[in-house]
CSV table of C-alpha atoms and ligand atoms in Angstrom, one decimal:
chain,number,residue,atom,x,y,z
A,11,UNK,CA,0.0,0.1,-0.1
A,12,UNK,CA,1.7,3.2,-1.0
A,13,UNK,CA,1.5,6.5,0.9
A,14,UNK,CA,-1.7,8.0,-0.9
A,15,UNK,CA,-3.7,4.8,-0.5
A,16,UNK,CA,-2.6,4.6,3.1
A,17,UNK,CA,-3.6,8.2,4.0
A,18,UNK,CA,-7.0,7.9,2.0
A,19,UNK,CA,-7.7,4.4,3.9
A,20,UNK,CA,-7.2,6.2,7.2
A,21,UNK,CA,-9.1,9.2,6.4
A,22,UNK,CA,-12.2,7.5,4.8
A,23,UNK,CA,-12.3,5.0,7.5
A,24,UNK,CA,-12.8,7.7,10.2
A,25,UNK,CA,-15.1,10.1,8.0
A,26,UNK,CA,-17.5,7.0,7.4
A,27,UNK,CA,-17.6,6.8,11.2
A,28,UNK,CA,-18.6,10.4,11.7
A,29,UNK,CA,-15.1,12.1,12.1
A,30,UNK,CA,-14.3,15.7,10.6
A,31,UNK,CA,-11.1,16.5,9.5
A,32,UNK,CA,-9.3,19.1,11.5
A,33,UNK,CA,-7.8,21.9,9.4
A,34,UNK,CA,-4.5,23.7,10.0
A,35,UNK,CA,-1.5,21.3,10.2
A,36,UNK,CA,1.3,23.9,10.5
A,37,UNK,CA,4.2,22.9,12.5
A,38,UNK,CA,3.8,26.2,14.3
A,39,UNK,CA,1.7,26.0,17.2
A,40,UNK,CA,-0.7,29.0,18.1
A,41,UNK,CA,1.2,32.2,19.7
A,42,UNK,CA,0.4,31.6,23.3
A,43,UNK,CA,1.7,28.1,23.3
A,44,UNK,CA,4.9,27.5,25.0
A,45,UNK,CA,6.4,25.0,22.6
A,46,UNK,CA,8.4,25.9,19.7
A,47,UNK,CA,7.0,23.3,17.1
A,48,UNK,CA,4.0,20.9,17.1
A,49,UNK,CA,5.3,17.5,18.3
A,50,UNK,CA,2.2,15.4,18.3
A,51,UNK,CA,-1.3,15.1,16.4
A,52,UNK,CA,-2.8,15.9,19.8
A,53,UNK,CA,-1.0,18.9,20.8
A,54,UNK,CA,-3.1,21.6,18.8
A,55,UNK,CA,-6.2,19.7,20.3
A,56,UNK,CA,-5.2,20.3,23.8
A,57,UNK,CA,-7.5,22.9,24.9
A,58,UNK,CA,-10.6,20.9,23.4
A,59,UNK,CA,-9.5,17.7,25.1
A,60,UNK,CA,-9.5,19.6,28.3
A,61,UNK,CA,-13.1,20.5,27.7
A,62,UNK,CA,-13.5,23.6,25.5
A,63,UNK,CA,-16.0,22.6,22.7
A,64,UNK,CA,-14.6,22.2,19.0
A,65,UNK,CA,-16.3,24.1,16.4
A,66,UNK,CA,-15.9,20.8,14.1
A,67,UNK,CA,-17.7,18.6,16.6
A,68,UNK,CA,-16.7,15.6,18.9
A,69,UNK,CA,-15.4,13.3,16.5
A,70,UNK,CA,-12.2,14.6,14.7
A,71,UNK,CA,-9.4,13.2,12.6
A,72,UNK,CA,-6.3,14.7,11.6
A,73,UNK,CA,-2.9,14.2,9.6
A,74,UNK,CA,-0.5,16.5,11.5
A,75,UNK,CA,3.0,17.2,10.6
A,76,UNK,CA,5.2,17.1,13.6
A,77,UNK,CA,8.8,17.9,14.5
A,78,UNK,CA,11.0,16.3,17.1
A,79,UNK,CA,14.5,17.5,17.8
A,80,UNK,CA,15.1,15.5,21.1
A,81,UNK,CA,16.6,12.6,19.3
A,82,UNK,CA,18.7,14.5,16.9
A,83,UNK,CA,21.8,12.3,17.4
A,84,UNK,CA,19.8,9.3,16.5
A,85,UNK,CA,19.1,10.6,13.1
A,86,UNK,CA,20.9,8.6,10.6
A,87,UNK,CA,19.8,5.1,11.9
A,88,UNK,CA,17.0,3.1,10.1
A,89,UNK,CA,14.0,4.6,12.0
A,90,UNK,CA,14.3,8.1,13.4
A,91,UNK,CA,13.2,11.2,11.5
A,92,UNK,CA,12.9,14.7,12.7
A,93,UNK,CA,9.8,15.6,10.6
A,94,UNK,CA,7.0,12.9,10.5
A,95,UNK,CA,3.2,12.9,10.1
A,96,UNK,CA,1.0,11.6,12.8
A,97,UNK,CA,-2.5,10.1,11.7
A,98,UNK,CA,-4.8,11.0,14.7
A,99,UNK,CA,-8.6,10.3,15.7
A,100,UNK,CA,-10.3,12.0,18.6
A,101,UNK,CA,-13.5,11.5,20.7
A,102,UNK,CA,-14.1,14.8,22.7
A,103,UNK,CA,-16.4,13.1,25.2
A,104,UNK,CA,-18.2,11.2,22.5
A,105,UNK,CA,-17.5,7.6,22.1
A,106,UNK,CA,-15.5,5.5,24.8
A,107,UNK,CA,-12.1,3.9,24.6
A,108,UNK,CA,-13.2,0.4,23.8
A,109,UNK,CA,-14.8,1.8,20.7
A,110,UNK,CA,-11.7,3.4,19.7
A,111,UNK,CA,-9.8,0.1,20.1
A,112,UNK,CA,-12.5,-1.9,18.1
A,113,UNK,CA,-12.1,0.7,15.4
A,114,UNK,CA,-8.3,0.5,15.6
A,115,UNK,CA,-8.4,-3.3,15.1
A,116,UNK,CA,-10.7,-3.1,12.3
A,117,UNK,CA,-8.8,-0.7,10.3
A,118,UNK,CA,-5.5,-2.6,10.8
A,119,UNK,CA,-6.8,-5.7,9.9
A,120,UNK,CA,-9.5,-5.0,7.3
A,121,UNK,CA,-8.5,-1.8,6.1
A,122,UNK,CA,-4.7,-2.1,6.0
A,123,UNK,CA,-4.6,-6.0,5.7
A,124,UNK,CA,-2.3,-6.7,8.6
A,125,UNK,CA,-3.1,-10.4,9.3
A,126,UNK,CA,-4.7,-10.6,12.8
A,127,UNK,CA,-2.0,-13.1,14.2
A,128,UNK,CA,0.5,-10.4,13.8
A,129,UNK,CA,-1.1,-8.1,16.3
A,130,UNK,CA,-0.5,-7.7,20.1
A,131,UNK,CA,-1.7,-5.0,22.4
A,132,UNK,CA,-0.4,-3.7,25.6
A,133,UNK,CA,-2.6,-2.5,28.2
A,134,UNK,CA,-2.1,-0.4,31.6
A,135,UNK,CA,-1.8,-2.9,34.5
A,136,UNK,CA,-2.3,-0.4,37.3
A,137,UNK,CA,-0.3,1.5,39.8
A,138,UNK,CA,-0.5,2.9,43.3
A,139,UNK,CA,-2.9,5.6,42.2
A,140,UNK,CA,-5.0,4.2,39.4
A,141,UNK,CA,-6.4,0.6,38.9
A,142,UNK,CA,-5.7,-1.8,35.9
A,143,UNK,CA,-7.4,-0.8,32.6
A,144,UNK,CA,-9.9,-3.7,32.9
A,145,UNK,CA,-12.0,-2.2,30.1
A,146,UNK,CA,-9.2,-2.2,27.5
A,147,UNK,CA,-8.2,-5.7,28.6
A,148,UNK,CA,-11.7,-7.1,28.1
A,149,UNK,CA,-12.1,-5.4,24.7
A,150,UNK,CA,-8.9,-7.0,23.5
A,151,UNK,CA,-9.8,-10.4,24.9
A,152,UNK,CA,-13.2,-10.3,23.3
A,153,UNK,CA,-11.4,-9.4,19.7
A,154,UNK,CA,-9.0,-12.3,20.5
A,155,UNK,CA,-6.0,-10.1,20.6
A,156,UNK,CA,-3.2,-11.2,22.9
A,157,UNK,CA,-2.4,-8.8,25.6
A,158,UNK,CA,0.5,-7.7,27.9
A,159,UNK,CA,0.0,-5.6,30.9
A,160,UNK,CA,2.6,-3.0,31.7
A,161,UNK,CA,3.1,-0.1,34.3
A,162,UNK,CA,4.2,3.3,33.1
A,163,UNK,CA,4.6,2.2,29.6
A,164,UNK,CA,1.0,2.3,29.2
A,165,UNK,CA,0.4,5.8,30.9
A,166,UNK,CA,0.4,8.7,28.7
A,167,UNK,CA,0.7,12.3,29.9
A,168,UNK,CA,1.6,15.7,28.0
A,169,UNK,CA,4.0,16.6,30.7
A,170,UNK,CA,4.2,16.5,34.5
A,171,UNK,CA,0.9,18.3,34.7
A,172,UNK,CA,-2.3,18.4,32.6
A,173,UNK,CA,-4.4,15.8,30.9
A,174,UNK,CA,-3.3,12.2,31.3
A,175,UNK,CA,-4.6,8.8,31.4
A,176,UNK,CA,-3.9,5.0,30.4
A,177,UNK,CA,-3.3,4.0,27.1
A,178,UNK,CA,-3.2,0.9,25.1
A,179,UNK,CA,-0.4,0.4,22.3
A,180,UNK,CA,-0.9,-1.8,19.2
A,181,UNK,CA,2.1,-3.6,18.1
A,182,UNK,CA,2.7,-5.4,14.8
A,183,UNK,CA,5.1,-8.4,14.4
A,184,UNK,CA,7.9,-7.5,11.9
A,185,UNK,CA,10.0,-10.5,12.5
A,186,UNK,CA,10.5,-13.4,9.9
A,187,UNK,CA,8.7,-16.4,10.8
A,188,UNK,CA,5.7,-16.8,13.2
A,189,UNK,CA,5.5,-14.0,16.1
A,190,UNK,CA,7.4,-15.0,19.2
A,191,UNK,CA,7.2,-13.8,22.7
A,192,UNK,CA,5.7,-10.3,23.6
A,193,UNK,CA,6.1,-6.6,22.8
A,194,UNK,CA,8.3,-5.9,26.1
A,195,UNK,CA,10.3,-8.8,25.3
A,196,UNK,CA,11.1,-8.9,21.7
A,197,UNK,CA,12.0,-5.7,19.9
A,198,UNK,CA,10.5,-7.4,16.4
A,199,UNK,CA,7.2,-6.3,17.8
A,200,UNK,CA,7.0,-2.7,16.7
A,201,UNK,CA,4.3,-0.2,18.2
A,202,UNK,CA,2.6,1.7,15.5
A,203,UNK,CA,-0.7,3.0,17.1
A,204,UNK,CA,-1.4,4.5,20.5
A,205,UNK,CA,-5.0,4.9,22.0
A,206,UNK,CA,-5.1,6.9,25.0
A,207,UNK,CA,-7.9,7.3,27.3
A,208,UNK,CA,-7.6,10.8,28.7
A,209,UNK,CA,-9.5,10.4,31.9
A,210,UNK,CA,-7.5,12.5,34.3
A,211,UNK,CA,-6.0,15.9,34.9
A,212,UNK,CA,-2.7,15.9,37.0
A,213,UNK,CA,-2.2,18.8,39.4
A,214,UNK,CA,1.2,20.2,40.6
A,215,UNK,CA,1.1,18.2,43.8
A,216,UNK,CA,0.7,14.9,41.7
A,217,UNK,CA,-3.0,14.6,42.6
A,218,UNK,CA,-5.3,13.2,39.7
A,219,UNK,CA,-8.5,14.6,39.3
A,220,UNK,CA,-10.9,12.8,37.0
A,221,UNK,CA,-12.2,14.7,34.0
A,222,UNK,CA,-15.7,15.7,33.7
A,223,UNK,CA,-15.6,14.8,30.1
A,224,UNK,CA,-13.1,12.1,29.4
A,225,UNK,CA,-11.7,11.8,25.8
A,226,UNK,CA,-9.9,9.4,23.5
A,227,UNK,CA,-6.8,10.4,21.7
A,228,UNK,CA,-5.1,8.2,19.1
A,229,UNK,CA,-1.9,8.7,17.3
A,230,UNK,CA,0.0,6.7,14.7
A,231,UNK,CA,3.2,7.7,13.0
A,232,UNK,CA,2.5,7.6,9.1
A,233,UNK,CA,6.2,6.7,8.1
A,234,UNK,CA,6.4,4.1,10.7
A,235,UNK,CA,3.0,2.5,9.3
A,236,UNK,CA,4.3,2.5,5.7
A,237,UNK,CA,7.5,0.9,6.9
A,238,UNK,CA,5.4,-2.1,8.2
A,239,UNK,CA,2.8,-1.9,5.4
A,240,UNK,CA,5.3,-2.0,2.7
A,241,UNK,CA,7.5,-4.9,4.5
A,242,UNK,CA,10.7,-2.8,5.1
A,243,UNK,CA,13.0,-2.5,8.1
A,244,UNK,CA,14.4,1.0,7.0
A,245,UNK,CA,12.1,4.0,6.8
A,246,UNK,CA,14.1,5.4,4.2
A,247,UNK,CA,13.1,2.4,1.9
A,248,UNK,CA,9.5,3.4,1.8
A,249,UNK,CA,8.0,5.0,-1.3
A,250,UNK,CA,7.9,8.4,0.4
A,251,UNK,CA,11.7,8.5,0.3
A,252,UNK,CA,12.0,6.9,-3.1
A,253,UNK,CA,12.8,10.4,-4.9
A,254,UNK,CA,15.2,11.3,-2.0
A,255,UNK,CA,17.2,8.0,-2.1
A,256,UNK,CA,17.2,7.9,-5.9
A,257,UNK,CA,18.6,11.5,-6.0
A,258,UNK,CA,20.8,12.1,-3.1
A,259,UNK,CA,23.2,9.3,-3.3
A,260,UNK,CA,23.7,10.0,-7.1
A,261,UNK,CA,24.5,13.7,-6.2
A,262,UNK,CA,26.8,13.2,-3.3
A,263,UNK,CA,28.8,9.9,-2.7
A,264,UNK,CA,28.2,9.7,1.1
A,265,UNK,CA,28.2,6.8,3.7
A,266,UNK,CA,24.9,5.3,4.6
A,267,UNK,CA,24.3,7.3,7.8
A,268,UNK,CA,25.2,10.6,6.4
A,269,UNK,CA,23.0,9.9,3.4
A,270,UNK,CA,20.2,9.3,5.7
A,271,UNK,CA,21.0,12.4,7.8
A,272,UNK,CA,21.2,14.7,4.7
A,273,UNK,CA,17.9,13.3,3.5
A,274,UNK,CA,16.3,13.7,6.7
A,275,UNK,CA,17.5,17.3,7.6
A,276,UNK,CA,17.1,18.7,4.1
A,277,UNK,CA,13.4,17.5,4.1
A,278,UNK,CA,12.7,18.9,7.5
A,279,UNK,CA,14.6,22.3,6.5
A,280,UNK,CA,12.1,22.6,3.5
A,281,UNK,CA,9.1,21.9,5.6
A,282,UNK,CA,10.0,24.2,8.6
A,283,UNK,CA,11.0,27.0,6.0
A,284,UNK,CA,7.7,26.5,4.0
A,285,UNK,CA,6.0,26.8,7.2
A,286,UNK,CA,7.2,30.4,7.6
A,287,UNK,CA,10.3,30.1,9.8
A,288,UNK,CA,13.8,31.6,8.7
A,289,UNK,CA,17.1,30.7,10.2
A,290,UNK,CA,18.3,33.0,13.0
A,291,UNK,CA,20.0,32.5,16.4
A,292,UNK,CA,17.0,32.0,18.6
A,293,UNK,CA,13.7,29.9,18.9
A,294,UNK,CA,12.3,28.3,15.9
A,295,UNK,CA,15.0,29.9,13.6
A,296,UNK,CA,17.8,28.3,15.6
A,297,UNK,CA,16.3,25.1,15.1
A,298,UNK,CA,16.0,25.6,11.4
A,299,UNK,CA,19.6,27.0,11.3
A,300,UNK,CA,21.1,23.9,13.1
A,301,UNK,CA,19.3,21.6,10.8
A,302,UNK,CA,20.8,23.2,7.9
A,303,UNK,CA,24.2,23.4,9.4
A,304,UNK,CA,24.3,19.9,10.4
A,305,UNK,CA,23.5,18.6,7.0
A,306,UNK,CA,26.1,21.0,5.5
A,307,UNK,CA,28.5,19.7,7.9
A,308,UNK,CA,28.0,16.1,6.8
A,309,UNK,CA,27.9,17.2,3.2
A,310,UNK,CA,31.1,19.0,3.3
A,311,UNK,CA,33.1,16.5,5.5
A,312,UNK,CA,35.1,14.9,2.7
A,313,UNK,CA,34.4,17.3,-0.1
A,314,UNK,CA,34.0,21.0,0.5
A,315,UNK,CA,32.9,21.7,-3.1
A,316,UNK,CA,29.5,20.0,-2.6
A,317,UNK,CA,26.5,22.3,-2.1
A,318,UNK,CA,23.1,22.8,-2.1
A,319,UNK,CA,23.1,24.5,-5.5
A,320,UNK,CA,22.9,21.1,-6.6
A,321,UNK,CA,19.8,20.1,-5.0
A,322,UNK,CA,17.1,19.6,-7.6
A,323,UNK,CA,14.0,21.5,-7.5
A,324,UNK,CA,11.9,18.6,-7.9
A,325,UNK,CA,12.7,17.4,-4.5
A,326,UNK,CA,11.8,20.5,-2.8
A,327,UNK,CA,8.5,20.3,-4.8
A,328,UNK,CA,7.9,16.7,-3.9
A,329,UNK,CA,8.2,17.5,-0.3
A,330,UNK,CA,6.0,20.6,-0.4
A,331,UNK,CA,3.5,18.5,-2.3
A,332,UNK,CA,3.5,15.7,0.3
A,333,UNK,CA,2.9,18.1,3.2
A,334,UNK,CA,0.2,20.1,1.2
A,335,UNK,CA,2.3,23.2,1.7
A,336,UNK,CA,1.7,26.1,-0.7
A,337,UNK,CA,5.1,28.0,-0.4
A,338,UNK,CA,6.9,28.6,-3.6
A,339,UNK,CA,9.7,26.1,-4.2
A,340,UNK,CA,12.0,28.8,-5.3
A,341,UNK,CA,11.5,30.7,-2.3
A,342,UNK,CA,12.6,27.8,-0.1
A,343,UNK,CA,15.6,27.0,-2.2
A,344,UNK,CA,16.7,30.6,-1.9
A,345,UNK,CA,16.4,30.4,2.0
A,346,UNK,CA,18.5,27.3,2.2
A,347,UNK,CA,21.1,28.8,-0.3
A,348,UNK,CA,21.3,32.0,1.6
A,349,UNK,CA,21.9,30.2,5.0
A,350,UNK,CA,24.7,28.0,3.4
A,351,UNK,CA,26.4,31.3,2.2
A,352,UNK,CA,26.3,32.5,5.8
A,353,UNK,CA,27.5,29.2,7.1
A,354,UNK,CA,30.4,29.4,4.4
A,355,UNK,CA,31.5,32.8,5.5
A,356,UNK,CA,31.5,31.6,9.3
A,357,UNK,CA,33.4,28.5,8.4
A,358,UNK,CA,36.0,30.8,6.5
A,359,UNK,CA,36.2,33.0,9.5
A,360,UNK,CA,36.5,29.8,11.8
A,361,UNK,CA,39.3,28.2,9.9
A,362,UNK,CA,41.4,31.6,9.8
A,363,UNK,CA,41.0,32.0,13.6
A,364,UNK,CA,41.8,28.2,14.2
A,365,UNK,CA,44.9,28.3,11.9
A,366,UNK,CA,46.5,30.7,14.4
A,367,UNK,CA,49.3,29.0,16.2
A,368,UNK,CA,47.9,29.5,19.7
A,369,UNK,CA,44.9,27.3,18.8
A,370,UNK,CA,47.0,24.8,16.6
A,371,UNK,CA,49.5,23.7,19.3
A,372,UNK,CA,47.0,22.2,21.8
A,373,UNK,CA,43.6,20.8,22.3
A,374,UNK,CA,40.8,23.4,22.7
A,375,UNK,CA,39.5,23.9,26.3
A,376,UNK,CA,36.3,25.4,27.6
A,377,UNK,CA,37.8,28.9,27.7
A,378,UNK,CA,38.7,28.8,24.1
A,379,UNK,CA,35.3,27.7,23.1
A,380,UNK,CA,33.9,30.5,25.3
A,381,UNK,CA,36.3,33.1,23.7
A,382,UNK,CA,35.7,32.0,20.1
A,383,UNK,CA,32.0,32.0,20.5
A,384,UNK,CA,32.0,35.6,22.3
A,385,UNK,CA,34.7,37.0,20.1
A,386,UNK,CA,34.2,35.7,16.7
A,387,UNK,CA,30.6,34.3,16.9
A,388,UNK,CA,31.9,30.9,16.3
A,389,UNK,CA,29.3,28.2,17.8
A,390,UNK,CA,30.9,25.3,19.7
A,391,UNK,CA,29.6,22.7,17.3
A,392,UNK,CA,31.2,24.5,14.4
A,393,UNK,CA,34.7,24.8,16.1
A,394,UNK,CA,34.6,21.2,17.2
A,395,UNK,CA,33.9,20.3,13.4
A,396,UNK,CA,36.7,22.3,12.1
A,397,UNK,CA,39.2,21.4,14.7
A,398,UNK,CA,38.3,17.7,14.1
A,399,UNK,CA,39.5,18.2,10.4
A,400,UNK,CA,36.1,19.1,9.0
A,401,UNK,CA,37.1,21.6,6.2
B,2,LIG,N1,-0.9,11.4,22.5
B,2,LIG,C1,-0.5,10.2,22.0
B,2,LIG,C2,0.9,10.1,21.4
B,2,LIG,O1,1.4,11.0,21.2
B,2,LIG,C3,-1.5,9.7,21.0
B,2,LIG,O2,-1.7,10.5,20.0
B,2,LIG,O3,1.3,8.9,21.3
């Protein structure tokens, strides 16, 4: 099943069951929101999950682009991405958690064609404040899906305070041969869908207060789902990355990890730029700047003549198209090239300063890093890169 079919299957399924598609999927949360970027499908819906009526009703669905930079050092492995899309469905005090689990099972088995015997669920087993989630346990047993009970792995919260509740995660067997063991004891069980029963509000003092109107919040990462549906182990092998993996290795001869990092960071930089962010030294702009500079550092590592001028317009267009962004590809390209020019100038300055004898003669210490930053505007990462031999 390709990306378009997968997206259509998901949205049709929930529309047929009375869900309205939430509009507005930008990576930028509303102005009063403390976070820099949207990190999950439910994030923009938080006020409505807390009780405010939503103008589109009580059954919602969404395909939300998200940006996560907490795992930046993992990018380059077979599964981590900075920008991804989350398929979500919500009941704002409408249907209950068992209904959500039943629909989840039906969509995975009948809609996406995942054999029932390759599914496993985990359920909250209880802790010292909240009892086991018997309702979910019973639902899975009625559906004939094997269940594993866990503790905090099946408790979802948005932070130390705020809405939270027990969740039930659905896993798919991705190993060769028949399924073995359980989700917590064999990594070949891959979690693809989380159904949260938002039942509580946690106060500062740790106390849980039951919500007057409990809700259901589900989230499923599109790229991970596609990896499973397309029988891949590596997210970069799914159809969505085909233009990237066809183009980037033929442009630049990089090792596998660097190829993945360059693809991931370039794709994210395009999406973030098209959502209106410009590189800068603070906030969102700094995140974008870091993404671009990290990918350039990988690109220049063994050939400083490489550059973004070689990036084909089609890759930018493909990305904007997929994320349904209306920004012009030429403008995005100009922002990337402009940042590359600035980075080039900074690198030049860094090389000049670091070639001075006082820095060449010994390893750099904390004082040097602070001096180079404060006097020449050279970021630590860049200095470390140059002194490690990165041209
Ligand atoms: N909030 C849950 C998650 O992020 C489900 O959407 O996993």
